[in-house]
Short mmCIF file of C-alpha atoms in Angstrom, two decimals:
data_model
loop_
_atom_site.label_atom_id
_atom_site.label_comp_id
_atom_site.label_asym_id
_atom_site.label_seq_id
_atom_site.Cartn_x
_atom_site.Cartn_y
_atom_site.Cartn_z
CA UNK E 9 -6.45 -8.97 13.07
CA UNK E 10 -8.19 -11.54 14.79
CA UNK E 11 -9.78 -9.83 17.45
CA UNK E 12 -11.01 -7.14 15.12
CA UNK E 13 -13.13 -10.99 13.54
CA UNK E 14 -14.51 -11.72 17.07
CA UNK E 15 -12.42 -15.08 17.31
CA UNK E 16 -9.74 -15.57 20.88
CA UNK E 17 -6.52 -16.97 19.94
CA UNK E 18 -7.04 -20.91 20.21
CA UNK E 19 -9.21 -20.40 17.92
CA UNK E 20 -6.62 -19.56 15.77
CA UNK E 21 -4.82 -22.16 17.02
CA UNK E 22 -7.61 -25.10 15.50
CA UNK E 23 -7.69 -26.90 12.54
CA UNK E 24 -11.11 -26.09 11.15
CA UNK E 25 -9.11 -22.00 11.34
CA UNK E 26 -6.09 -23.27 8.76
CA UNK E 27 -8.31 -24.81 7.20
CA UNK E 28 -10.81 -22.69 6.58
CA UNK E 29 -7.40 -19.82 5.57
CA UNK E 30 -5.97 -21.72 3.75
CA UNK E 31 -8.54 -22.60 1.13
CA UNK E 32 -9.01 -26.25 2.23
CA UNK E 33 -12.59 -26.21 3.18
CA UNK E 34 -15.22 -23.89 2.71
CA UNK E 35 -17.69 -23.19 6.22
CA UNK E 36 -21.11 -23.65 5.92
CA UNK E 37 -23.28 -20.94 5.10
CA UNK E 38 -20.48 -19.68 2.86
CA UNK E 39 -20.34 -18.90 -1.12
CA UNK E 40 -16.74 -17.64 -1.90
CA UNK E 41 -16.52 -15.64 -5.07
CA UNK E 42 -14.45 -13.66 -6.95
CA UNK E 43 -14.88 -9.88 -8.48
CA UNK E 44 -15.21 -8.73 -11.79
CA UNK E 45 -14.00 -6.18 -12.49
CA UNK E 46 -11.89 -3.46 -15.23
CA UNK E 47 -9.60 -1.23 -15.27
CA UNK E 48 -6.37 1.08 -16.41
CA UNK E 49 -2.99 -0.44 -16.34
CA UNK E 50 0.20 1.93 -17.42
CA UNK E 51 -2.64 4.19 -19.15
CA UNK E 52 -4.26 1.89 -21.39
CA UNK E 53 -8.08 0.37 -21.17
CA UNK E 54 -7.45 -2.90 -20.21
CA UNK E 55 -10.94 -4.24 -20.15
CA UNK E 56 -12.15 -6.95 -17.82
CA UNK E 57 -9.83 -7.75 -15.28
CA UNK E 58 -11.22 -9.02 -12.51
CA UNK E 59 -10.02 -11.56 -9.35
CA UNK E 60 -7.26 -13.39 -10.48
CA UNK E 61 -5.17 -14.42 -8.04
CA UNK E 62 -8.03 -13.22 -4.62
CA UNK E 63 -10.87 -15.95 -3.46
CA UNK E 64 -13.04 -13.84 -1.62
CA UNK E 65 -14.07 -15.76 1.88
CA UNK E 66 -16.93 -14.10 3.36
CA UNK E 67 -18.11 -11.27 5.06
CA UNK E 68 -17.97 -10.92 9.19
CA UNK E 69 -19.61 -8.33 11.04
CA UNK E 70 -18.25 -7.81 14.30
CA UNK E 71 -18.53 -4.43 16.86
CA UNK E 72 -20.41 -3.15 14.10
CA UNK E 73 -17.80 -3.26 11.51
CA UNK E 74 -18.18 -5.62 8.50
CA UNK E 75 -14.88 -7.34 7.47
CA UNK E 76 -14.03 -9.52 4.05
CA UNK E 77 -12.03 -12.34 4.11
CA UNK E 78 -10.22 -12.68 0.91
CA UNK E 79 -7.52 -15.65 0.13
CA UNK E 80 -4.64 -14.91 -2.45
CA UNK E 81 -3.59 -17.22 -4.12
CA UNK E 82 -6.24 -20.46 -3.22
CA UNK E 83 -6.43 -20.84 -6.73
CA UNK E 84 -7.72 -19.74 -10.60
CA UNK E 85 -11.06 -18.33 -11.19
CA UNK E 86 -12.78 -17.11 -13.94
CA UNK E 87 -10.64 -13.71 -13.98
CA UNK E 88 -7.67 -15.36 -13.83
CA UNK E 89 -6.88 -15.11 -17.44
CA UNK E 90 -3.56 -16.78 -18.64
CA UNK E 91 -2.43 -17.16 -15.25
CA UNK E 92 -2.58 -19.98 -12.74
CA UNK E 93 -4.51 -18.34 -9.40
CA UNK E 94 -1.18 -19.25 -7.10
CA UNK E 95 0.35 -17.11 -4.91
CA UNK E 96 4.40 -17.65 -4.24
CA UNK E 97 6.20 -17.66 -1.12
CA UNK E 98 7.85 -14.99 -2.00
CA UNK E 99 5.44 -12.63 -2.49
CA UNK E 100 3.50 -13.26 -0.14
CA UNK E 101 5.80 -12.26 2.42
CA UNK E 102 5.56 -9.78 0.80
CA UNK E 103 2.16 -8.97 1.20
CA UNK E 104 2.21 -9.58 4.41
CA UNK E 105 4.55 -7.52 6.57
CA UNK E 106 3.96 -3.93 4.15
CA UNK E 107 0.69 -4.47 4.89
CA UNK E 108 0.74 -4.68 8.40
CA UNK E 109 4.04 -2.70 8.55
CA UNK E 110 1.58 0.15 6.80
CA UNK E 111 -1.23 -0.14 9.39
CA UNK E 112 1.34 0.30 11.97
CA UNK E 113 2.70 3.49 10.13
CA UNK E 114 -1.15 4.49 10.87
CA UNK E 115 -1.53 4.87 6.62
CA UNK E 116 -4.46 3.18 5.19
CA UNK E 117 -4.52 -0.70 4.39
CA UNK E 118 -5.86 -3.72 3.55
CA UNK E 119 -4.55 -5.77 6.84
CA UNK E 120 -3.13 -9.22 6.98
CA UNK E 121 -4.45 -11.85 8.46
CA UNK E 122 -1.90 -14.87 7.92
CA UNK E 123 0.66 -16.31 6.12
CA UNK E 124 0.51 -20.45 4.93
CA UNK E 125 2.49 -22.47 2.89
CA UNK E 126 0.82 -24.82 0.92
CA UNK E 127 2.72 -27.20 0.42
CA UNK E 128 2.75 -27.56 -2.99
CA UNK E 129 5.55 -26.28 -5.54
CA UNK E 130 4.24 -23.64 -8.24
CA UNK E 131 6.70 -22.86 -11.47
CA UNK E 132 7.58 -18.96 -12.14
CA UNK E 133 9.35 -16.53 -14.26
CA UNK E 134 10.96 -13.78 -11.80
CA UNK E 135 12.03 -11.57 -14.29
CA UNK E 136 9.88 -12.43 -16.86
CA UNK E 137 13.09 -13.34 -18.75
CA UNK E 138 12.38 -17.05 -20.05
CA UNK E 139 14.13 -18.21 -16.34
CA UNK E 140 11.46 -20.56 -15.23
CA UNK E 141 11.74 -21.87 -11.52
CA UNK E 142 9.85 -23.86 -9.29
CA UNK E 143 8.68 -21.77 -5.59
CA UNK E 144 6.65 -22.42 -2.61
CA UNK E 145 3.79 -22.38 -2.75
CA UNK E 146 1.73 -19.69 -0.32
CA UNK E 147 -1.41 -18.71 0.43
CA UNK E 148 -2.30 -14.73 2.46
CA UNK E 149 -6.00 -14.81 4.43
CA UNK E 150 -6.71 -10.37 4.48
CA UNK E 151 -8.84 -8.31 5.12
CA UNK E 152 -10.56 -4.72 4.27
CA UNK E 153 -13.90 -3.63 5.38
CA UNK E 154 -14.34 -3.95 1.31
CA UNK E 155 -12.18 -4.83 -1.40
CA UNK E 156 -14.06 -2.78 -4.34
CA UNK E 157 -11.67 -1.10 -6.44
CA UNK E 158 -11.87 2.82 -8.49
CA UNK E 159 -11.66 -0.67 -11.55
CA UNK E 160 -15.05 -2.26 -10.41
CA UNK E 161 -16.93 0.69 -11.53
CA UNK E 162 -15.34 1.57 -14.34
CA UNK E 163 -16.52 -1.44 -16.55
CA UNK E 164 -19.69 -1.33 -16.42
CA UNK E 165 -19.20 2.13 -17.44
CA UNK E 166 -17.82 1.32 -20.50
CA UNK E 167 -20.67 -1.44 -21.15
CA UNK E 168 -23.08 1.25 -21.01
CA UNK E 169 -24.26 -0.70 -18.18
CA UNK E 170 -25.39 1.88 -15.65
CA UNK E 171 -27.83 -0.09 -14.02
CA UNK E 172 -25.75 -2.36 -12.58
CA UNK E 173 -23.81 0.15 -12.30
CA UNK E 174 -25.06 2.41 -10.32
CA UNK E 175 -26.28 -1.24 -7.93
CA UNK E 176 -22.49 -1.39 -6.91
CA UNK E 177 -22.46 2.56 -6.67
CA UNK E 178 -25.73 2.57 -3.90
CA UNK E 179 -24.17 -0.93 -2.28
CA UNK E 180 -21.08 0.58 -1.92
CA UNK E 181 -22.81 4.55 -0.34
CA UNK E 182 -25.39 1.82 2.22
CA UNK E 183 -22.79 -0.60 3.38
CA UNK E 184 -19.48 1.56 3.50
CA UNK E 185 -20.41 5.87 3.08
CA UNK E 186 -23.73 5.42 4.91
CA UNK E 187 -23.33 8.60 6.56
CA UNK E 188 -23.96 10.34 3.39
CA UNK E 189 -27.68 9.69 3.00
CA UNK E 190 -29.86 7.60 1.33
CA UNK E 191 -28.48 7.58 -2.63
CA UNK E 192 -29.13 10.32 -4.74
CA UNK E 193 -27.27 11.84 -6.95
CA UNK E 194 -26.10 14.64 -4.61
CA UNK E 195 -24.76 11.45 -2.28
CA UNK E 196 -23.40 10.04 -5.95
CA UNK E 197 -21.41 13.39 -5.61
CA UNK E 198 -20.98 13.59 -1.83
CA UNK E 199 -19.60 10.35 -2.92
CA UNK E 200 -17.44 10.30 -5.00
CA UNK E 201 -15.29 14.31 -2.72
CA UNK E 202 -14.52 11.66 -0.21
CA UNK E 203 -13.03 9.34 -1.69
CA UNK E 204 -11.08 12.14 -3.88
CA UNK E 205 -10.16 13.33 -0.18
CA UNK E 206 -8.98 9.83 1.18
CA UNK E 207 -7.10 8.79 -2.34
CA UNK E 208 -5.53 12.27 -1.51
CA UNK E 209 -4.70 11.83 2.48
CA UNK E 210 -3.56 8.21 1.69
CA UNK E 211 -0.77 9.14 -1.10
CA UNK E 212 0.81 11.61 0.93
CA UNK E 213 0.78 9.24 4.07
CA UNK E 214 3.32 7.02 1.23
CA UNK E 215 5.07 10.01 -0.01
CA UNK E 216 5.65 11.19 3.71
CA UNK E 217 7.32 7.72 4.36
CA UNK E 218 8.80 7.14 1.27
CA UNK E 219 6.65 4.20 -0.13
CA UNK E 220 6.22 3.49 -3.10
CA UNK E 221 3.28 1.39 -5.03
CA UNK E 222 5.02 0.26 -7.96
CA UNK E 223 1.48 -0.84 -9.79
CA UNK E 224 -1.25 2.11 -9.36
CA UNK E 225 -3.45 0.69 -12.11
CA UNK E 226 -6.90 1.64 -11.63
CA UNK E 227 -7.93 -1.78 -10.51
CA UNK E 228 -5.12 -1.37 -7.41
CA UNK E 229 -6.82 1.61 -6.23
CA UNK E 230 -8.96 1.19 -3.40
CA UNK E 231 -13.13 2.69 -3.19
CA UNK E 232 -12.18 3.38 0.29
CA UNK E 233 -8.75 5.27 -0.16
CA UNK E 234 -7.14 2.18 1.50
CA UNK E 235 -3.39 1.04 -0.14
CA UNK E 236 -3.84 -2.10 -1.58
CA UNK E 237 -2.38 -5.44 -4.07
CA UNK E 238 1.27 -5.28 -2.21
CA UNK E 239 3.14 -6.36 -5.58
CA UNK E 240 6.22 -4.51 -7.23
CA UNK E 241 6.22 -1.57 -4.19
CA UNK E 242 9.78 -0.56 -2.76
CA UNK E 243 10.91 1.93 0.31
CA UNK E 244 12.85 5.34 -1.00
CA UNK E 245 16.20 4.39 -0.28
CA UNK E 246 18.08 7.23 -1.58
CA UNK E 247 15.21 9.63 -1.37
CA UNK E 248 14.65 10.06 -4.88
CA UNK E 249 11.66 11.25 -6.79
CA UNK E 250 12.15 9.40 -9.55
CA UNK E 251 12.39 6.08 -8.11
CA UNK E 252 10.33 3.59 -9.15
CA UNK E 253 11.37 -0.08 -7.84
CA UNK E 254 9.18 -1.58 -10.56
CA UNK E 255 10.80 -3.29 -13.84
CA UNK E 256 8.50 -3.27 -15.75
CA UNK E 257 8.13 0.39 -15.43
CA UNK E 258 11.15 1.09 -16.21
CA UNK E 259 11.04 2.86 -19.22
CA UNK E 260 8.20 5.40 -18.17
CA UNK E 261 8.39 5.31 -14.68
CA UNK E 262 5.04 6.87 -14.01
CA UNK E 263 4.59 5.18 -11.28
CA UNK E 264 7.76 6.69 -9.57
CA UNK E 265 7.77 7.88 -6.13
CA UNK E 266 7.24 11.91 -7.45
CA UNK E 267 4.73 10.92 -9.37
CA UNK E 268 1.94 9.34 -7.67
CA UNK E 269 -0.12 12.02 -6.12
CA UNK E 270 -0.36 13.33 -10.27
CA UNK E 271 -1.85 9.47 -10.92
CA UNK E 272 -4.12 9.22 -7.92
CA UNK E 273 -5.19 12.56 -9.26
CA UNK E 274 -5.19 10.75 -13.36
CA UNK E 275 -6.73 7.41 -11.46
CA UNK E 276 -9.57 9.77 -9.82
CA UNK E 277 -10.67 11.09 -13.63
CA UNK E 278 -11.49 7.59 -14.50
CA UNK E 279 -13.73 7.07 -11.51
CA UNK E 280 -15.31 10.13 -12.80
CA UNK E 281 -15.91 9.07 -15.30
CA UNK E 282 -16.94 5.86 -13.80
CA UNK E 283 -19.43 7.87 -12.15
CA UNK E 284 -20.51 10.17 -15.16
CA UNK E 285 -23.64 8.05 -16.33
CA UNK E 286 -25.45 8.50 -12.71
CA UNK E 287 -23.90 11.96 -12.34
CA UNK E 288 -24.83 13.69 -15.72
CA UNK E 289 -22.84 16.77 -14.30
CA UNK E 290 -19.78 17.41 -15.66
CA UNK E 291 -19.11 20.60 -12.94
CA UNK E 292 -19.55 18.48 -9.53
CA UNK E 293 -16.64 15.73 -10.49
CA UNK E 294 -14.67 18.46 -12.37
CA UNK E 295 -15.10 20.31 -8.77
CA UNK E 296 -13.93 18.03 -6.76
CA UNK E 297 -11.01 16.74 -8.57
CA UNK E 298 -9.95 21.09 -8.72
CA UNK E 299 -9.89 20.80 -4.98
CA UNK E 300 -7.31 17.87 -5.45
CA UNK E 301 -4.93 19.49 -7.47
CA UNK E 302 -4.69 22.55 -4.07
CA UNK E 303 -5.20 19.85 -1.45
CA UNK E 304 -2.06 18.10 -3.01
CA UNK E 305 -0.25 21.64 -2.96
CA UNK E 306 -1.06 22.25 0.79
CA UNK E 307 -1.15 19.30 1.93
CA UNK E 308 1.88 18.26 0.96
CA UNK E 309 3.62 21.13 2.10
CA UNK E 310 1.44 20.70 5.98
CA UNK E 311 3.52 17.09 5.31
CA UNK E 312 6.52 18.13 5.51
CA UNK E 313 6.72 21.45 7.34
CA UNK E 314 5.67 18.02 9.97
CA UNK E 315 8.72 15.99 9.36
CA UNK E 316 10.86 18.92 9.47
CA UNK E 317 9.57 19.90 13.03
CA UNK E 318 7.28 23.26 11.90
CA UNK E 319 4.14 23.09 13.53
CA UNK E 320 3.47 26.77 12.07
CA UNK E 321 3.12 28.27 8.38
CA UNK E 322 5.01 30.91 6.87
CA UNK E 323 5.66 32.31 3.43
CA UNK E 324 8.91 31.09 3.25
CA UNK E 325 7.87 26.91 3.86
CA UNK E 326 7.94 26.27 0.56
CA UNK E 327 10.89 27.79 -0.48
CA UNK E 328 12.92 26.24 2.34
CA UNK E 329 11.27 22.47 2.01
CA UNK E 330 12.29 22.77 -2.13
CA UNK E 331 15.41 24.00 -1.52
CA UNK E 332 15.46 20.46 1.31
CA UNK E 333 14.68 18.14 -1.64
CA UNK E 334 16.93 19.62 -4.70
CA UNK E 335 19.84 18.78 -1.50
CA UNK E 336 18.73 14.58 -0.73
CA UNK E 337 19.11 14.00 -4.08
CA UNK E 338 22.26 15.81 -4.86
CA UNK E 339 23.79 12.83 -3.54
CA UNK E 340 22.47 9.49 -2.88
CA UNK E 341 20.83 10.59 0.34
CA UNK E 342 18.82 8.17 2.79
CA UNK E 343 15.75 9.55 3.06
CA UNK E 344 14.96 7.74 6.04
CA UNK E 345 17.63 8.79 8.27
CA UNK E 346 17.47 11.59 7.34
CA UNK E 347 13.97 12.68 9.07
CA UNK E 348 15.05 10.70 11.26
CA UNK E 349 18.65 11.75 12.20
CA UNK E 350 17.21 16.12 11.83
CA UNK E 351 15.15 15.73 15.03
CA UNK E 352 18.38 15.92 17.17
CA UNK E 353 19.26 19.72 14.83
CA UNK E 354 19.80 22.05 17.40
CA UNK E 355 18.73 25.44 16.65
CA UNK E 356 21.49 27.39 18.05
CA UNK E 357 23.93 25.55 16.97
CA UNK E 358 22.70 25.25 12.89
CA UNK E 359 26.72 24.57 12.29
CA UNK E 360 26.19 20.70 13.46
CA UNK E 361 23.32 20.65 10.92
CA UNK E 362 25.98 18.46 8.64
CA UNK E 363 26.81 16.54 11.52
CA UNK E 364 23.82 15.29 12.73
CA UNK E 365 22.52 13.64 8.99
CA UNK E 366 25.91 12.71 7.61
CA UNK E 367 25.10 9.25 8.61
CA UNK E 368 22.28 9.47 5.72
CA UNK E 369 24.79 9.66 2.59
CA UNK E 370 25.80 6.62 0.32
CA UNK E 371 29.06 7.87 -0.45
CA UNK E 372 30.24 10.50 1.67
CA UNK E 373 33.14 10.64 -1.02
CA UNK E 374 31.24 12.09 -3.36
CA UNK E 375 30.17 15.21 -0.80
CA UNK E 376 31.93 17.90 -2.45
CA UNK E 377 32.59 21.06 -0.48
CA UNK E 378 30.54 22.56 -2.42
CA UNK E 379 27.85 20.15 -1.22
CA UNK E 380 28.37 20.51 1.75
CA UNK E 381 28.63 24.96 1.44
CA UNK E 382 24.70 24.21 0.05
CA UNK E 383 23.61 21.86 3.42
CA UNK E 384 25.59 24.46 5.66
CA UNK E 385 23.79 27.60 3.85
CA UNK E 386 20.29 25.15 4.43
CA UNK E 387 20.22 24.33 8.57
CA UNK E 388 21.26 28.18 8.09
CA UNK E 389 18.61 29.11 6.75
CA UNK E 390 16.89 26.36 9.22
CA UNK E 391 18.14 27.41 12.12
CA UNK E 392 16.46 31.23 11.56
CA UNK E 393 13.13 29.36 10.40
CA UNK E 394 13.20 27.68 13.53
CA UNK E 395 13.78 31.00 16.05
CA UNK E 396 10.28 31.67 14.71
CA UNK E 397 9.07 28.60 15.98
CA UNK E 398 7.99 27.97 19.93
CA UNK E 399 8.42 24.56 21.32
CA UNK E 400 12.07 23.49 22.44
CA UNK E 401 13.84 21.36 20.38
CA UNK E 402 13.16 17.99 22.30
CA UNK E 403 9.42 19.42 22.19
CA UNK E 404 10.09 19.14 17.77
CA UNK E 405 12.29 16.01 18.18
CA UNK E 406 9.76 14.54 19.74
CA UNK E 407 7.11 15.49 17.30
CA UNK E 408 8.91 14.54 13.77
CA UNK E 409 9.43 11.18 15.78
CA UNK E 410 6.21 10.84 15.70
CA UNK E 411 6.19 11.27 12.02
CA UNK E 412 9.08 10.15 10.67
CA UNK E 413 9.57 6.09 11.44
CA UNK E 414 13.01 4.77 12.31
CA UNK E 415 12.18 1.29 10.88
CA UNK E 416 10.64 0.29 7.26
CA UNK E 417 10.62 -2.91 5.44
CA UNK E 418 13.31 -1.92 3.54
CA UNK E 419 13.81 -3.55 -0.01
CA UNK E 420 17.09 -5.76 1.21
CA UNK E 421 15.09 -6.58 4.25
CA UNK E 422 11.96 -7.99 2.78
CA UNK E 423 14.69 -10.12 1.14
CA UNK E 424 16.56 -11.40 3.30
CA UNK E 425 13.32 -13.43 5.17
CA UNK E 426 12.39 -14.59 1.76
CA UNK E 427 16.15 -16.27 1.14
CA UNK E 428 15.95 -17.10 4.57
CA UNK E 429 12.24 -18.07 3.85
CA UNK E 430 12.96 -19.86 0.65
CA UNK E 431 15.93 -22.43 3.08
CA UNK E 432 13.29 -23.37 5.65
CA UNK E 433 13.41 -20.92 8.10
CA UNK E 434 11.40 -18.58 8.64
CA UNK E 435 12.20 -16.81 12.00
CA UNK E 436 12.80 -13.63 10.62
CA UNK E 437 9.48 -12.93 8.95
CA UNK E 438 8.47 -12.46 12.42
CA UNK E 439 11.25 -10.64 13.17
CA UNK E 440 10.70 -7.92 11.20
CA UNK E 441 6.56 -8.19 11.52
CA UNK E 442 7.42 -7.30 15.55
CA UNK E 443 9.87 -4.52 14.50
CA UNK E 444 7.73 -3.22 12.16
CA UNK E 445 4.81 -3.33 14.60
CA UNK E 446 6.25 -0.09 16.29
CA UNK E 447 8.12 1.92 13.08
CA UNK E 448 8.20 5.07 15.08
CA UNK E 449 9.60 3.76 18.43
CA UNK E 450 13.40 4.36 19.17
CA UNK E 451 13.85 0.20 20.30
CA UNK E 452 17.78 0.03 20.61
CA UNK E 453 17.81 -3.50 20.65
CA UNK E 454 16.73 -3.14 16.52
CA UNK E 455 19.58 -0.51 16.06
CA UNK E 456 20.30 -3.46 13.39
CA UNK E 457 17.87 -1.92 11.40
CA UNK E 458 18.73 1.28 11.22
CA UNK E 459 20.89 0.94 8.94
CA UNK E 460 21.30 2.33 4.84
CA UNK E 461 20.79 -0.25 2.01
CA UNK E 462 23.65 -2.39 2.26
CA UNK E 463 25.89 -2.26 -0.96
CA UNK E 464 25.34 -5.94 -1.91
CA UNK E 465 21.12 -5.24 -1.87
CA UNK E 466 22.35 -2.33 -5.03
CA UNK E 467 21.33 -4.08 -8.01
CA UNK E 468 19.93 -7.45 -6.59
CA UNK E 469 16.24 -9.14 -7.44
CA UNK E 470 14.08 -8.51 -5.21
CA UNK E 471 15.92 -5.52 -3.55
CA UNK E 472 16.07 -2.98 -6.26
CA UNK E 473 13.99 -4.20 -8.97
CA UNK E 474 10.61 -6.42 -8.28
CA UNK E 475 8.84 -7.07 -11.50
CA UNK E 476 4.70 -8.29 -11.59
CA UNK E 477 5.49 -11.96 -11.12
CA UNK E 478 3.81 -13.72 -7.46
CA UNK V 23 -14.01 -21.29 15.20
CA UNK V 24 -17.84 -18.63 15.96
CA UNK V 25 -18.40 -16.11 12.96
CA UNK V 26 -20.97 -13.75 12.76
CA UNK V 27 -21.14 -14.16 9.18
CA UNK V 28 -22.19 -11.95 6.61
CA UNK V 29 -22.90 -12.14 2.89
CA UNK V 30 -23.73 -8.72 1.62
CA UNK V 31 -22.45 -8.30 -1.40
CA UNK V 32 -23.32 -12.08 -2.25
CA UNK V 33 -26.64 -11.06 -1.61
CA UNK V 34 -27.21 -7.62 -2.45
CA UNK V 35 -25.00 -7.32 -6.20
CA UNK V 36 -26.18 -8.96 -9.23
CA UNK V 37 -24.15 -12.25 -10.08
CA UNK V 38 -22.72 -14.51 -12.80
CA UNK V 39 -25.52 -17.11 -13.12
CA UNK V 40 -22.22 -19.05 -14.55
CA UNK V 41 -21.36 -21.23 -12.13
CA UNK V 42 -17.92 -23.12 -14.17
CA UNK V 43 -15.20 -22.59 -13.65
CA UNK V 44 -13.35 -21.25 -16.81
CA UNK V 45 -11.60 -17.66 -18.49
CA UNK V 46 -14.46 -16.05 -19.50
CA UNK V 47 -15.81 -12.45 -19.81
CA UNK V 48 -18.27 -11.65 -16.92
CA UNK V 49 -21.11 -9.24 -17.94
CA UNK V 50 -23.66 -7.47 -15.61
CA UNK V 51 -22.91 -9.51 -12.63
CA UNK V 52 -20.12 -8.09 -10.25
CA UNK V 53 -18.69 -11.72 -9.29
CA UNK V 54 -18.21 -14.99 -9.93
CA UNK V 55 -19.08 -18.46 -7.53
CA UNK V 56 -15.73 -19.92 -7.14
CA UNK V 57 -14.13 -22.63 -4.87
CA UNK V 58 -10.53 -22.56 -3.78
CA UNK V 59 -7.83 -25.22 -4.82
CA UNK V 60 -7.71 -27.43 -2.55
CA UNK V 61 -3.67 -28.53 -2.51
CA UNK V 62 -2.44 -31.89 -2.88
CA UNK V 63 -0.39 -31.73 -0.63
CA UNK V 64 -3.10 -31.04 2.28
CA UNK V 65 -0.97 -32.32 5.39
CA UNK V 66 1.57 -30.09 4.03
CA UNK V 67 -0.82 -26.96 4.92
CA UNK V 68 1.32 -25.07 7.92
CA UNK V 69 1.07 -21.22 9.43
CA UNK V 70 4.03 -19.37 9.06
CA UNK V 71 2.09 -16.22 10.85
CA UNK V 72 -0.56 -15.23 11.59
CA UNK V 73 -1.36 -11.76 12.80
#
């Protein structure tokens, strides 16, 4: 990231750099600011929100690219509402590691540049249950071409402030979608279409790797289609469409894994409503939203084809994939291990199928003869389907390993790094950071991280349950 | 440390005229100017990670 900004390793060792990226000094010719935006939270309009914990320092232009540098946890703003604008080490480690992991998985995301301890203690109630404790304070610096959100537009639409709305839309197009041309009604429609497509593509990527954002409110949706705001996110361990890591969302599970594509669409409807005053026509906005539905259908099947190594398209793929998704949920089955090990399957030996993937089962005793038979049947269908492909087993394996990561930031891994860091040992943060730089590589020396979630982590706070507290 | 600073967001978009850092409703503006908090223990600042 340093290089992207035009900085050197030597720069990063200076006191200047440390002071600026912790908010301790404000650089000359810069004026830090907090953005005003609104948003729909858990389906309801929440009014004005804004950067309550984030402070934008400045923009940098380098190699004809524009970057905004933002601090998270550097103090209160007019938008902090009842909070203090600070961040704790726990949530800062999670943001730092996950945003970088996502980048290296090839998923559009904001980036992290640095993670620093502030030396202050911050009071937090982790589960919002009245048990507040002091935690180490930290500041993360994060980088993105823009931090503008769906909610940035919604706030002006909600206040019938079309003038400011137009100013912001025009600015966004001019700086971040310049290929669309000079802002006009037609360009606004093209802009919306592109946001729809980028958002969809990002969410299909999430589904591919088992990432659950946890709090897909419209103020957490980037206008650039980047993954943004790493809060109570989690990674699927067992493949389970109904899973969410966010304790705040336990009742309705609005933001569960299997619902993310629907929520993406719902959020885009809110954006369409916000842009309507500039477009003044419903049809083109609706057409873009309908396109999302159609493209999601096709895109998610294609993504699953890639995951199981199918290069060609056949009529029966849809049912083969649907059957697989059902099977994966009959008994807790580790998503990452399953797809990674499936790559070793030999199309001439369907009877071996179960052997290759059984390591993914959390409770082997739950795998009854009936379930085993269902798997055997599926592997027969899969083998028959693979015979229609021209690629060899080894070529298929290579292609599958390029879309099925071996290493993801499992929930307990982040928690181990946090537990160590609380004791003053920061080595594991770097170990995980290095590991997750090459998520698709075999890295045999790191095999210990290619393992199911340990049993102690099943119901541990931070490993399977997270709140928005940060 | 030399950076090619640009300030397009604050230069091209309307600012909140109020400079106090109190919680408020902000109208007809895309942002408010703020100053990051100086922590009590400045000497404690340490980088754990840098990309």
